[in-house]
Amino acid sequence: GAVVSQHPSRVICKSGTSVKIECRSLDFQATTMFWYRQFPKQSLMLMATSNEGSKATYEQGVEKDKFLINHASLTLSTLTVTSAHPEDSSFYICSARGVQGADTQYFGPGTRLTVL
Amino acid sequence: DQQVKQNSPSLSVQEGRISILNCDYTNSMFDYFLWYKKYPAEGPTFLISISSIKDKNEDGRFTVFLNKSAKHLSLHIVPSQPGDSAVYFCAASYTGFQKLVFGTGTRLLVSP
């Protein structure tokens, strides 16, 4: 149990385009999902917390108009990187609060975004 | 301000021996701690957790120890296996705080 999927696993796009990444909890309902970004050889950086049916809460320094988050259902959250630039190239990972303890998060496999 | 620290960026251990990964925290409000394992280009996998009401939690080859007075926790893997080679992150949270605060990770290499 507690499986989280992400789609796509990797995407390459041109500068200026928008990219949508989906995060799904496959076997449990997730009222809260999180979006992280990981730079090479660095830790996970929390970008935003997404609660179902409400606006996402963004961490300091994260542009909410650039990284649009929608959590329309208890099993799906999406992250849209708008007007992508090469500096947005990164590894994006989502997680969902799961059944094994209220504070345990289960992570998706991540999405490698490359902006040309 | 790094509230969760993993001071050893890497650790090398021989197969069959014990691996000990350490983590220190500064926020005394933290009352729940987790360890995650991460392979390159994959999401972290939950390994084991511990609540502050305990000082030890064991799951198979993995044991987490918590020393609240020292604000220190450690993950013991015994016996270590080559498949354990990965980056290990500790994370902390507290009741009512939805987020996890991650350490910077320790890369474990278990050689045959």
Coordinates of C-alpha atoms in Angstrom, one line a residue:
Chain A
G1 CA 0.0 0.0 0.0
A2 CA 0.9 3.7 0.0
V3 CA 1.9 3.9 -3.6
V4 CA 2.4 7.3 -5.2
S5 CA 2.9 7.7 -9.0
Q6 CA 4.1 10.6 -11.1
H7 CA 3.7 11.3 -14.7
P8 CA 5.7 11.9 -16.8
S9 CA 9.0 10.4 -15.5
R10 CA 11.0 12.7 -17.7
V11 CA 10.2 15.6 -20.0
I12 CA 12.1 17.8 -22.3
C13 CA 10.6 21.1 -23.4
K14 CA 11.5 24.3 -25.1
S15 CA 12.1 27.5 -23.2
G16 CA 8.8 29.4 -22.8
T17 CA 6.5 26.5 -22.9
S18 CA 4.5 25.1 -19.9
V19 CA 4.8 21.6 -18.5
K20 CA 2.3 19.8 -16.3
I21 CA 3.4 17.0 -13.9
E22 CA 0.8 14.8 -12.3
C23 CA 1.0 13.1 -8.9
R24 CA -1.4 10.4 -7.9
S25 CA -1.9 8.4 -4.8
L26 CA -2.9 5.0 -6.1
D27 CA -4.2 3.1 -3.1
F28 CA -5.1 5.8 -0.5
Q29 CA -6.7 9.1 -0.3
A30 CA -4.3 12.0 0.3
T31 CA -5.8 15.2 1.7
T32 CA -2.3 16.7 1.6
M33 CA 0.3 16.4 -1.1
F34 CA 3.7 18.1 -1.2
W35 CA 5.9 19.2 -4.1
Y36 CA 9.7 19.1 -3.8
R37 CA 12.5 20.0 -6.0
Q38 CA 16.0 18.4 -5.8
F39 CA 19.1 20.0 -7.2
P40 CA 22.1 17.7 -8.0
K41 CA 23.8 16.4 -4.8
Q42 CA 21.5 18.5 -2.6
S43 CA 18.6 17.8 -0.3
L44 CA 14.9 17.9 -1.1
M45 CA 13.6 21.4 -1.1
L46 CA 9.9 21.8 -0.3
M47 CA 8.2 24.0 -2.8
A48 CA 4.6 23.9 -1.7
T49 CA 2.0 22.1 0.4
S50 CA -1.2 21.2 -1.4
N51 CA -4.4 20.5 0.4
E52 CA -7.4 19.1 -1.5
G53 CA -9.9 21.7 -2.5
S54 CA -7.9 24.7 -1.3
K55 CA -5.1 26.9 -2.5
A56 CA -1.6 25.6 -2.2
T57 CA 0.8 27.1 0.4
Y58 CA 4.1 28.0 -1.1
E59 CA 7.4 28.1 0.6
Q60 CA 9.3 31.4 0.8
G61 CA 11.1 32.2 -2.5
V62 CA 8.9 29.9 -4.6
E63 CA 6.9 31.8 -7.3
K64 CA 3.3 30.8 -7.1
D65 CA 2.5 32.2 -10.5
K66 CA 5.3 30.2 -12.1
F67 CA 4.6 26.9 -10.3
L68 CA 0.9 26.4 -10.4
I69 CA -0.4 23.7 -8.2
N70 CA -3.9 22.2 -8.3
H71 CA -5.2 19.5 -6.0
A72 CA -8.6 18.8 -7.4
S73 CA -9.2 15.4 -5.9
L74 CA -8.1 13.3 -3.0
T75 CA -5.9 11.3 -5.3
L76 CA -4.5 13.8 -7.8
S77 CA -2.3 16.9 -7.5
T78 CA -0.7 18.6 -10.5
L79 CA 2.2 21.0 -10.8
T80 CA 2.5 23.2 -13.9
V81 CA 5.7 24.9 -14.6
T82 CA 4.7 27.9 -16.6
S83 CA 6.9 29.7 -19.2
A84 CA 9.7 27.3 -18.3
H85 CA 13.3 28.4 -18.5
P86 CA 16.6 26.4 -18.4
E87 CA 17.1 27.3 -14.7
D88 CA 13.8 25.4 -14.0
S89 CA 15.5 22.2 -15.1
S90 CA 15.5 20.0 -12.1
F91 CA 14.1 16.8 -10.5
Y92 CA 10.6 17.4 -9.2
I93 CA 9.2 15.0 -6.6
C94 CA 5.7 14.8 -5.1
S95 CA 4.7 13.1 -1.9
A96 CA 1.4 12.4 -0.1
R97 CA 0.7 12.0 3.5
G98 CA -0.1 8.3 4.0
V99 CA -1.8 5.8 6.2
Q100 CA 1.2 4.8 8.2
G101 CA 1.3 7.5 10.8
A102 CA -0.1 11.0 10.1
D103 CA 3.3 12.5 9.5
T104 CA 4.7 9.9 7.2
Q105 CA 5.0 11.0 3.6
Y106 CA 5.2 8.6 0.7
F107 CA 7.0 9.8 -2.4
G108 CA 6.5 9.5 -6.1
P109 CA 9.3 8.4 -8.3
G110 CA 10.1 11.9 -9.5
T111 CA 10.0 13.8 -12.8
R112 CA 13.2 14.9 -14.5
L113 CA 12.5 18.2 -16.3
T114 CA 14.9 19.5 -18.9
V115 CA 14.3 22.9 -20.4
L116 CA 16.2 23.6 -23.6
Chain B
D1 CA 19.2 27.7 9.3
Q2 CA 19.6 24.0 8.9
Q3 CA 17.3 22.4 11.5
V4 CA 18.2 18.9 10.6
K5 CA 21.8 18.0 9.9
Q6 CA 23.6 15.0 8.6
N7 CA 27.2 15.9 9.0
S8 CA 28.6 12.9 7.1
P9 CA 28.1 13.3 3.4
S10 CA 29.3 9.8 2.8
L11 CA 30.0 6.5 4.5
S12 CA 31.7 3.3 3.2
V13 CA 31.1 0.0 4.8
Q14 CA 31.9 -3.6 4.0
E15 CA 29.1 -6.1 3.3
G16 CA 28.0 -7.8 6.5
R17 CA 29.2 -5.1 8.8
I18 CA 27.1 -2.5 10.6
S19 CA 26.3 0.9 9.0
I20 CA 25.5 3.7 11.3
L21 CA 24.1 6.9 9.9
N22 CA 23.7 9.9 12.1
C23 CA 21.4 12.9 12.2
D24 CA 21.2 15.9 14.5
Y25 CA 18.4 18.4 14.9
T26 CA 18.0 21.7 16.6
N27 CA 14.3 22.3 16.9
S28 CA 13.1 20.9 20.2
M29 CA 9.5 20.9 19.0
F30 CA 10.3 18.0 16.6
D31 CA 8.6 14.8 17.9
Y32 CA 8.5 12.5 14.9
F33 CA 11.5 11.4 12.9
L34 CA 11.8 9.4 9.7
W35 CA 14.5 7.8 7.6
Y36 CA 14.2 7.6 3.8
K37 CA 16.4 5.9 1.3
K38 CA 16.9 7.3 -2.2
Y39 CA 18.4 6.0 -5.4
P40 CA 19.5 8.4 -8.1
A41 CA 16.6 9.6 -10.3
E42 CA 14.0 8.1 -8.0
G43 CA 11.8 9.3 -5.2
P44 CA 12.7 8.6 -1.6
T45 CA 11.5 5.4 -0.1
F46 CA 10.2 5.4 3.5
L47 CA 12.3 3.1 5.7
I48 CA 11.5 3.6 9.3
S49 CA 10.2 6.2 11.8
I50 CA 10.2 6.9 15.5
S51 CA 8.1 9.0 17.7
S52 CA 9.6 11.0 20.5
I53 CA 7.9 8.8 23.1
K54 CA 10.3 6.0 22.2
D55 CA 14.0 5.8 22.1
K56 CA 14.3 2.8 19.8
N57 CA 12.4 1.3 16.9
E58 CA 13.4 -1.8 15.0
D59 CA 12.3 -3.2 11.7
G60 CA 14.2 -6.1 10.4
R61 CA 17.8 -5.0 9.6
F62 CA 17.0 -1.4 10.4
T63 CA 17.0 0.1 13.8
V64 CA 16.5 3.8 14.6
F65 CA 17.7 5.2 18.0
L66 CA 16.6 8.5 19.3
N67 CA 18.4 10.5 22.0
K68 CA 16.2 13.4 22.8
S69 CA 18.5 15.1 25.3
A70 CA 21.2 15.2 22.7
K71 CA 18.8 15.9 19.8
H72 CA 20.4 13.1 17.9
L73 CA 19.1 10.1 16.1
S74 CA 20.9 7.3 14.3
L75 CA 20.0 4.6 11.8
H76 CA 21.7 1.2 12.2
I77 CA 21.7 -1.2 9.3
V78 CA 23.0 -4.7 10.2
P79 CA 24.1 -6.6 8.4
S80 CA 24.8 -4.2 5.6
Q81 CA 24.2 -5.4 2.0
P82 CA 25.4 -4.0 -1.3
G83 CA 21.8 -3.2 -2.2
D84 CA 21.7 -0.8 0.7
S85 CA 24.0 1.5 -1.2
A86 CA 22.0 4.7 -1.7
V87 CA 21.5 8.2 -0.2
Y88 CA 19.8 8.2 3.2
F89 CA 17.9 11.2 4.4
C90 CA 16.6 11.8 7.9
A91 CA 13.6 14.0 8.3
A92 CA 11.7 15.5 11.2
S93 CA 8.3 16.9 12.0
Y94 CA 6.1 17.8 14.9
T95 CA 2.5 17.4 15.8
G96 CA 0.3 19.8 13.8
F97 CA 3.1 20.7 11.5
Q98 CA 2.4 19.1 8.1
K99 CA 5.8 19.4 6.6
L100 CA 8.9 17.3 6.9
V101 CA 12.2 19.0 7.4
F102 CA 15.0 17.0 5.6
G103 CA 18.6 16.6 6.3
T104 CA 21.2 16.9 3.5
G105 CA 21.6 13.2 3.2
T106 CA 24.4 10.7 3.6
R107 CA 25.6 8.5 0.7
L108 CA 26.1 5.0 1.9
L109 CA 28.3 2.6 -0.1
V110 CA 28.4 -1.0 0.9
S111 CA 31.1 -2.9 -0.8
P112 CA 31.1 -6.7 -1.3

